């Protein structure tokens, strides 16, 4: 029996600060309907998909900052999305800012959830690799304060859902080999990754022209080297004066791109993904049991900022 999963990307165009969650959820619902009409069983939305990408601003006022977070999920604004998913029998992945009240107080996470075709949350992931900086840096054209506004999640895990073994990650996670490998070591067959990636990289502007290339390179390498599908979905376009890449794509375990968004607006694209395609890679070239050599990898013990380049430059202190 083949295990095909029809996966849609629900790429978002920009969300401005003045756009209400209700208006954004309407856009998400429109794309969900389109995805269903194309035969999708799941639609993948971007990171922080309910608001503008607020870490671009230094926000002093906690009340103002917390207005960008969700304290419960679903909530009044997002309930229509869950209702529609149940009605259409389609699942979804959604990124949002989470304000969690835990036993020891309030915690802020950059979060993604996986929702099944009955509109039930079946998994939650909290972003591990938080990019950017934690203090206001006025020299930048815009801030990237994820390290100030979120704390890292506990790690990567897989979940049996949609007929396969699914993993989740968020944005910067996709650049790290560890993300895919830790998931693949747990048998992951498909990873969902929402992202917001400005074209301009303040600490390394010489990389600006390579932003789209590095996005696709990361997704293709991660998928191939781990025998899994990778679904990367952008929030794209000019948002509050900051231009972000699009380039949402679905990558097969072969490393080939099988579907791609071509605009920087709200756009739905779909691929029919055979989860059984993973097996041949996991059984041959990337048979971990047979070919990995964990004894040779050792434990990397150097502390942050202690890795020195030949010229004495400290690595690990840049963003
Ligand atoms: N939201 C992100 O994690 N963005 C980063 C940017 C800062 C480089 C990314 O890796 O795309």
Coordinates of C-alpha atoms and ligand atoms in Angstrom, one line a residue:
X1 CA 0.0 0.0 0.0
X2 CA 1.5 3.4 -1.0
X3 CA 1.5 6.2 1.5
X4 CA 0.8 9.3 -0.5
X5 CA 0.2 12.5 1.4
X6 CA -1.1 15.5 -0.5
X7 CA 0.7 18.5 1.1
X8 CA -0.1 22.1 0.4
X9 CA 2.0 25.1 1.2
X10 CA 0.0 28.1 2.4
X11 CA 2.6 30.8 1.8
X12 CA 1.6 34.2 3.2
X13 CA 2.3 37.6 1.8
X14 CA 3.1 40.3 4.3
X15 CA 1.1 41.0 7.4
X16 CA 1.2 44.7 8.4
X17 CA 1.1 45.8 12.0
X18 CA -2.4 47.2 11.6
X19 CA -3.8 43.9 10.2
X20 CA -6.0 42.2 12.8
X21 CA -5.8 38.5 13.6
X22 CA -9.3 38.1 12.3
X23 CA -8.2 39.4 8.9
X24 CA -5.2 37.1 8.8
X25 CA -7.3 34.1 9.8
X26 CA -9.6 34.9 6.9
X27 CA -6.6 34.8 4.5
X28 CA -5.5 31.5 6.1
X29 CA -9.1 30.1 5.6
X30 CA -9.2 31.2 2.0
X31 CA -6.0 29.3 1.4
X32 CA -7.2 26.3 3.3
X33 CA -10.3 26.1 1.0
X34 CA -8.1 26.4 -2.1
X35 CA -5.8 23.7 -0.8
X36 CA -8.7 21.4 -0.1
X37 CA -10.1 22.0 -3.6
X38 CA -6.7 20.9 -5.0
X39 CA -6.9 17.7 -3.0
X40 CA -4.6 18.6 0.0
X41 CA -4.8 16.6 3.2
X42 CA -2.7 19.1 5.1
X43 CA -1.7 22.7 4.6
X44 CA 1.5 24.2 6.0
X45 CA 1.6 27.8 7.1
X46 CA 4.6 30.0 8.0
X47 CA 6.3 30.8 11.3
X48 CA 4.6 33.6 13.3
X49 CA 1.7 33.4 10.9
X50 CA -0.9 35.4 12.9
X51 CA 0.9 38.8 13.2
X52 CA 3.6 40.9 11.6
X53 CA 7.1 39.7 12.4
X54 CA 7.4 41.8 15.6
X55 CA 11.0 40.9 16.6
X56 CA 12.1 43.5 14.0
X57 CA 11.2 46.1 16.7
X58 CA 12.6 46.9 20.1
X59 CA 9.5 47.0 22.2
X60 CA 9.9 48.3 25.7
X61 CA 6.4 48.1 26.9
X62 CA 5.6 44.5 28.0
X63 CA 1.9 44.9 27.5
X64 CA 2.4 46.1 23.9
X65 CA 4.9 43.2 23.4
X66 CA 2.5 40.6 24.7
X67 CA -0.2 41.8 22.4
X68 CA 1.7 39.8 19.7
X69 CA 1.4 36.5 21.6
X70 CA -1.4 33.9 21.9
X71 CA -2.2 32.9 25.5
X72 CA -4.4 29.9 24.3
X73 CA -4.9 27.9 21.2
X74 CA -7.4 27.8 19.7
X75 CA -8.7 31.2 20.8
X76 CA -11.5 33.4 19.6
X77 CA -9.5 34.7 16.6
X78 CA -8.2 31.4 15.4
X79 CA -11.2 29.2 16.2
X80 CA -12.6 29.7 12.6
X81 CA -9.5 28.0 11.2
X82 CA -9.9 25.0 13.5
X83 CA -13.6 24.8 12.6
X84 CA -12.9 25.0 8.9
X85 CA -10.2 22.3 9.2
X86 CA -12.7 20.0 10.9
X87 CA -15.4 20.8 8.3
X88 CA -13.1 20.2 5.3
X89 CA -11.3 17.3 7.0
X90 CA -7.8 18.8 6.3
X91 CA -4.9 19.1 8.8
X92 CA -2.6 22.1 9.2
X93 CA 0.7 23.3 10.7
X94 CA 0.7 26.8 12.1
X95 CA 3.4 29.0 13.6
X96 CA 2.6 31.6 16.3
X97 CA 4.1 33.4 19.3
X98 CA 3.1 31.6 22.5
X99 CA 2.8 33.1 25.9
X100 CA 2.6 30.2 28.3
X101 CA 1.6 30.3 31.9
X102 CA 3.6 27.5 33.6
X103 CA 4.0 26.6 37.2
X104 CA 7.1 28.8 37.6
X105 CA 5.6 31.8 35.8
X106 CA 5.2 33.2 32.2
X107 CA 7.3 31.8 29.3
X108 CA 7.5 33.0 25.7
X109 CA 8.1 30.7 22.9
X110 CA 8.2 30.7 19.1
X111 CA 5.8 27.8 18.5
X112 CA 4.3 25.6 15.9
X113 CA 1.4 23.2 16.2
X114 CA 0.2 20.3 14.1
X115 CA -3.6 19.9 13.8
X116 CA -5.3 16.8 12.6
X117 CA -8.2 16.5 10.2
X118 CA -10.6 16.7 13.1
X119 CA -9.3 20.1 14.1
X120 CA -7.5 18.8 17.1
X121 CA -4.0 19.8 18.1
X122 CA -1.9 16.6 18.0
X123 CA 1.6 18.1 18.5
X124 CA 3.4 21.2 19.6
X125 CA 7.0 22.3 18.8
X126 CA 8.9 25.2 20.4
X127 CA 11.7 26.7 18.3
X128 CA 15.2 25.6 19.3
X129 CA 17.6 27.8 17.2
X130 CA 16.6 31.4 18.0
X131 CA 18.6 33.8 15.8
X132 CA 19.4 37.4 16.3
X133 CA 20.3 39.3 19.5
X134 CA 18.8 40.1 22.8
X135 CA 19.7 43.8 23.2
X136 CA 18.6 46.8 21.2
X137 CA 21.2 47.4 18.4
X138 CA 20.3 50.8 16.8
X139 CA 23.0 50.4 14.1
X140 CA 20.8 47.8 12.4
X141 CA 18.2 48.9 9.7
X142 CA 15.8 46.7 11.7
X143 CA 16.1 44.5 14.8
X144 CA 16.0 40.7 15.1
X145 CA 15.2 40.3 18.7
X146 CA 14.2 36.6 18.9
X147 CA 16.7 36.0 21.6
X148 CA 15.0 38.7 23.7
X149 CA 11.4 37.8 23.0
X150 CA 11.6 34.0 23.1
X151 CA 13.3 31.2 25.1
X152 CA 14.5 28.1 23.3
X153 CA 12.3 25.0 23.3
X154 CA 13.4 21.7 24.7
X155 CA 14.3 19.9 21.5
X156 CA 13.1 18.0 18.4
X157 CA 10.7 15.1 18.5
X158 CA 8.6 13.2 16.0
X159 CA 4.9 12.3 16.0
X160 CA 3.0 9.6 14.1
X161 CA 0.4 11.5 12.1
X162 CA -1.0 11.7 8.6
X163 CA 0.1 8.1 7.9
X164 CA 3.8 8.8 8.6
X165 CA 6.4 9.9 11.0
X166 CA 6.2 13.7 11.2
X167 CA 8.6 16.4 12.6
X168 CA 8.4 20.1 13.1
X169 CA 11.0 22.9 13.1
X170 CA 10.9 26.7 12.6
X171 CA 12.8 29.0 10.3
X172 CA 16.5 29.2 11.5
X173 CA 16.3 25.6 12.6
X174 CA 16.4 24.7 8.9
X175 CA 20.0 25.9 8.5
X176 CA 21.3 23.5 11.1
X177 CA 22.2 19.9 10.2
X178 CA 21.3 18.8 13.7
X179 CA 17.7 19.6 13.2
X180 CA 17.2 17.1 10.4
X181 CA 19.6 14.5 11.9
X182 CA 18.0 14.5 15.4
X183 CA 14.6 14.1 13.7
X184 CA 15.9 11.4 11.3
X185 CA 17.4 9.5 14.1
X186 CA 13.9 9.2 15.4
X187 CA 12.6 8.0 12.0
X188 CA 11.2 11.2 10.7
X189 CA 9.7 11.0 7.2
X190 CA 8.5 14.6 6.7
X191 CA 9.5 17.8 8.4
X192 CA 7.3 21.0 8.3
X193 CA 9.2 24.3 8.6
X194 CA 7.6 27.7 8.6
X195 CA 9.9 30.7 8.2
X196 CA 10.3 34.5 8.0
X197 CA 13.6 35.4 6.4
X198 CA 14.5 39.0 5.6
X199 CA 16.5 39.4 2.4
X200 CA 18.9 41.7 4.4
X201 CA 21.2 40.1 6.9
X202 CA 22.6 42.9 9.0
X203 CA 25.7 41.2 10.4
X204 CA 26.6 39.8 7.0
X205 CA 25.1 42.0 4.2
X206 CA 27.4 40.3 1.7
X207 CA 25.0 37.3 2.0
X208 CA 21.9 39.3 1.0
X209 CA 22.1 38.1 -2.6
X210 CA 22.3 34.5 -1.5
X211 CA 19.3 34.5 0.8
X212 CA 17.0 32.5 -1.5
X213 CA 19.8 30.2 -2.4
X214 CA 20.7 29.4 1.2
X215 CA 17.1 28.7 2.0
X216 CA 16.8 26.1 -0.7
X217 CA 20.3 24.7 -0.2
X218 CA 19.4 24.0 3.5
X219 CA 16.1 22.4 2.8
X220 CA 17.5 20.2 -0.1
X221 CA 20.6 19.1 1.9
X222 CA 18.6 18.4 5.0
X223 CA 16.0 16.3 3.1
X224 CA 18.5 14.3 1.1
X225 CA 21.1 13.6 3.9
X226 CA 18.3 12.3 6.1
X227 CA 16.0 10.5 3.6
X228 CA 13.0 12.7 4.5
X229 CA 10.6 15.1 2.9
X230 CA 11.1 18.8 3.8
X231 CA 8.3 21.3 3.5
X232 CA 9.5 24.9 3.9
X233 CA 6.9 27.7 3.9
X234 CA 7.5 31.5 4.0
X235 CA 5.9 34.6 5.1
X236 CA 7.2 36.7 2.2
X237 CA 7.2 40.2 0.7
X238 CA 7.4 43.7 2.0
X239 CA 6.3 43.8 5.6
X240 CA 6.5 47.1 7.5
X241 CA 9.3 48.2 5.1
X242 CA 11.3 44.9 5.5
X243 CA 11.6 42.7 2.4
X244 CA 11.5 38.9 3.1
X245 CA 12.2 36.1 0.8
X246 CA 9.5 33.7 -0.5
X247 CA 10.8 30.5 -2.2
X248 CA 8.5 28.2 -0.2
X249 CA 9.1 24.7 -1.5
X250 CA 8.6 21.0 -1.0
X251 CA 11.7 18.8 -1.2
X252 CA 11.7 15.1 -1.8
X253 CA 14.1 12.7 0.0
X254 CA 16.1 12.7 -3.2
X255 CA 16.8 16.4 -2.5
X256 CA 14.8 17.4 -5.6
X257 CA 12.3 20.3 -5.3
X258 CA 8.9 19.0 -6.4
X259 CA 6.8 22.1 -5.8
X260 CA 7.6 25.7 -5.4
X261 CA 5.8 29.1 -4.8
X262 CA 6.6 31.7 -7.3
X263 CA 5.2 34.9 -5.8
X264 CA 5.8 36.8 -2.6
X265 CA 2.1 36.9 -1.8
X266 CA -0.6 34.5 -0.4
X267 CA -0.1 31.5 -2.6
X268 CA -1.0 27.8 -2.4
X269 CA 1.0 25.1 -4.1
X270 CA 0.7 21.4 -3.7
X271 CA 2.7 18.2 -4.1
X272 CA 1.7 14.5 -3.9
X273 CA 4.3 13.1 -1.5
X274 CA 4.9 9.4 -1.2
X275 CA 6.2 8.8 2.3
X276 CA 7.6 5.4 1.1
X277 CA 10.2 7.3 -1.0
X278 CA 12.1 7.8 2.3
X279 CA 12.8 4.1 2.7
X280 CA 15.2 3.6 -0.1
X281 CA 17.5 6.4 1.3
X282 CA 17.1 5.2 4.8
X283 CA 18.0 1.7 3.7
X284 CA 20.9 2.4 1.4
X285 CA 23.0 5.6 1.3
X286 CA 21.8 7.0 4.6
X287 CA 21.3 3.7 6.5
X288 CA 22.3 5.1 9.9
X289 CA 22.8 1.7 11.6
X290 CA 25.1 0.5 8.9
X291 CA 27.1 3.6 7.9
X292 CA 27.1 6.2 10.7
X293 CA 30.2 6.2 12.9
X294 CA 29.1 7.8 16.1
X295 CA 32.4 6.8 17.8
X296 CA 34.3 9.0 15.4
X297 CA 32.1 12.1 15.9
X298 CA 33.0 12.5 19.6
X299 CA 31.6 15.1 21.9
X300 CA 32.2 18.7 21.0
X301 CA 32.9 20.3 24.3
X302 CA 34.1 23.8 23.5
X303 CA 32.1 26.6 25.1
X304 CA 30.4 29.4 23.2
X305 CA 32.9 32.1 22.1
X306 CA 35.9 29.8 22.7
X307 CA 36.3 28.5 19.2
X308 CA 39.2 30.5 17.7
X309 CA 39.9 31.0 14.0
X310 CA 43.6 30.9 12.9
X311 CA 43.8 34.7 13.1
X312 CA 42.5 34.8 16.7
X313 CA 39.0 35.9 15.7
X314 CA 36.5 34.5 18.2
X315 CA 33.7 32.5 16.4
X316 CA 30.4 32.2 18.2
X317 CA 30.2 35.9 19.2
X318 CA 28.6 37.1 16.0
X319 CA 24.9 36.8 15.1
Ligands
LIG1 N1 12.9 33.9 11.7 C1 14.2 33.4 11.5 O1 14.6 32.5 12.2 N2 14.9 34.1 10.6 C2 16.3 33.8 10.4 C3 17.0 35.0 9.9 C4 17.3 35.9 11.0 C5 18.4 34.7 9.3 C6 16.5 32.7 9.3 O2 17.3 31.8 9.6 O3 15.9 32.7 8.3

